[in-house]
Amino acid sequence: MIDLRSDTVTVPSPAMRAFMLEAPVGDDVFMEDPTVIELEQTIAKIFGKEAALFCSSGTQTNQIAINVHVQPGGEVICHEESHIYKYEGGGIAKNSGASVRLLQGDRGRLSASEIEKWINPAQDVHFPITQLISLEDTANRGGGAIYDAQVLEKISDLSKKLKLPLHLDGARVFNALAENAMPAAQYGQFFDSISVCLSKGLGAPVGSVLIGSHEFIHKARRVRKVLGGGMRQAGIIAAGGLFALKHNVARLKEDHLHAKALENALLKCTFIEKVVPVQTNIVVAILKNAEQRDLLISKFAEKGIKCMAFGPGMIRMVTHLNISQQDIDYCVNIIEKM
Ligand SMILES: *Cc1c(COP(=O)(O)O)cnc(C)c1O
């Protein structure tokens, strides 16, 4: 089976497993796990930040960040299709008692002018106090769309001017960095906190990291503990992330080329209305006849290709490090024949 449902389906390579097996470990709640410490210091340095915190998932890193930045009754500004709102089980309300202001924006992205319009006047007691701006780069529901550096700079300037923290859900931030060619340490300066998934295109089996200042990470560490996320000999899984940062970042462009090839093949299909222009590793296709979505997915499955329903009349294919050039050639051939 060629599994294009998500980049979360990647499995650790034999080399990654060997590295994990050998990793030195200790009790990370005592902050004595050398591998976790190395991972946290490595990723903080990559983004030009002081500190980081290894967590079980990207949902956990996002939810911790929100909890640190926002007080109950405060408001988070994010895109209406953002992961923090749509796919985290109502965690903003449940964990942090916060309100959300959901904005529309091109392919999951926001602009500084749109954000500025929706910042509530703090002196008016009617309104929840705006306390956080959260962005997603790349934007999953936007078909892997990337932010322009200039747009991020404007949003970052706005957040600094208003003293509003800016969080990045960077589940796929390395896919964005592979294309926008910004040095990560410079990119990191736009944000107060960054969440990065190690278990997607980077190919580690488990884990995400939250990145920020010493003060922020100290607070985040407490929230992680409260949520039951303090792990003991976590180095054995953190090692997968460390290995991924060393070996699986530079190759991400390959996945983007593969996604482009799938896009081009889908564009030739008579039953496809539109493909969201591919920028990274996510391909979203919109069918002419929405009713045929599940039939199409099962036709692909019969040919050994797994893809995912992505809303009414939409399918998603995601490329990743377990998809080879040969797999892509096969998929292109199947798609063009369909
Ligand atoms: C996958 C993902 C996350 C985190 O998901 P987990 O499964 O909790 O690790 C967060 N944001 C985006 C945009 C994602 O795609």
CSV table of N, CA and C in Angstrom, one decimal, residues 163 171 302:
chain,number,residue,atom,x,y,z
A,163,LYS,N,1.8,44.4,22.2
A,163,LYS,CA,2.2,43.5,23.3
A,163,LYS,C,1.3,42.2,23.4
A,171,ALA,N,3.5,22.8,13.0
A,171,ALA,CA,3.5,21.3,12.8
A,171,ALA,C,4.4,20.9,11.6
A,302,GLU,N,-8.3,0.2,-4.2
A,302,GLU,CA,-8.2,-1.1,-5.0
A,302,GLU,C,-6.8,-1.2,-5.8
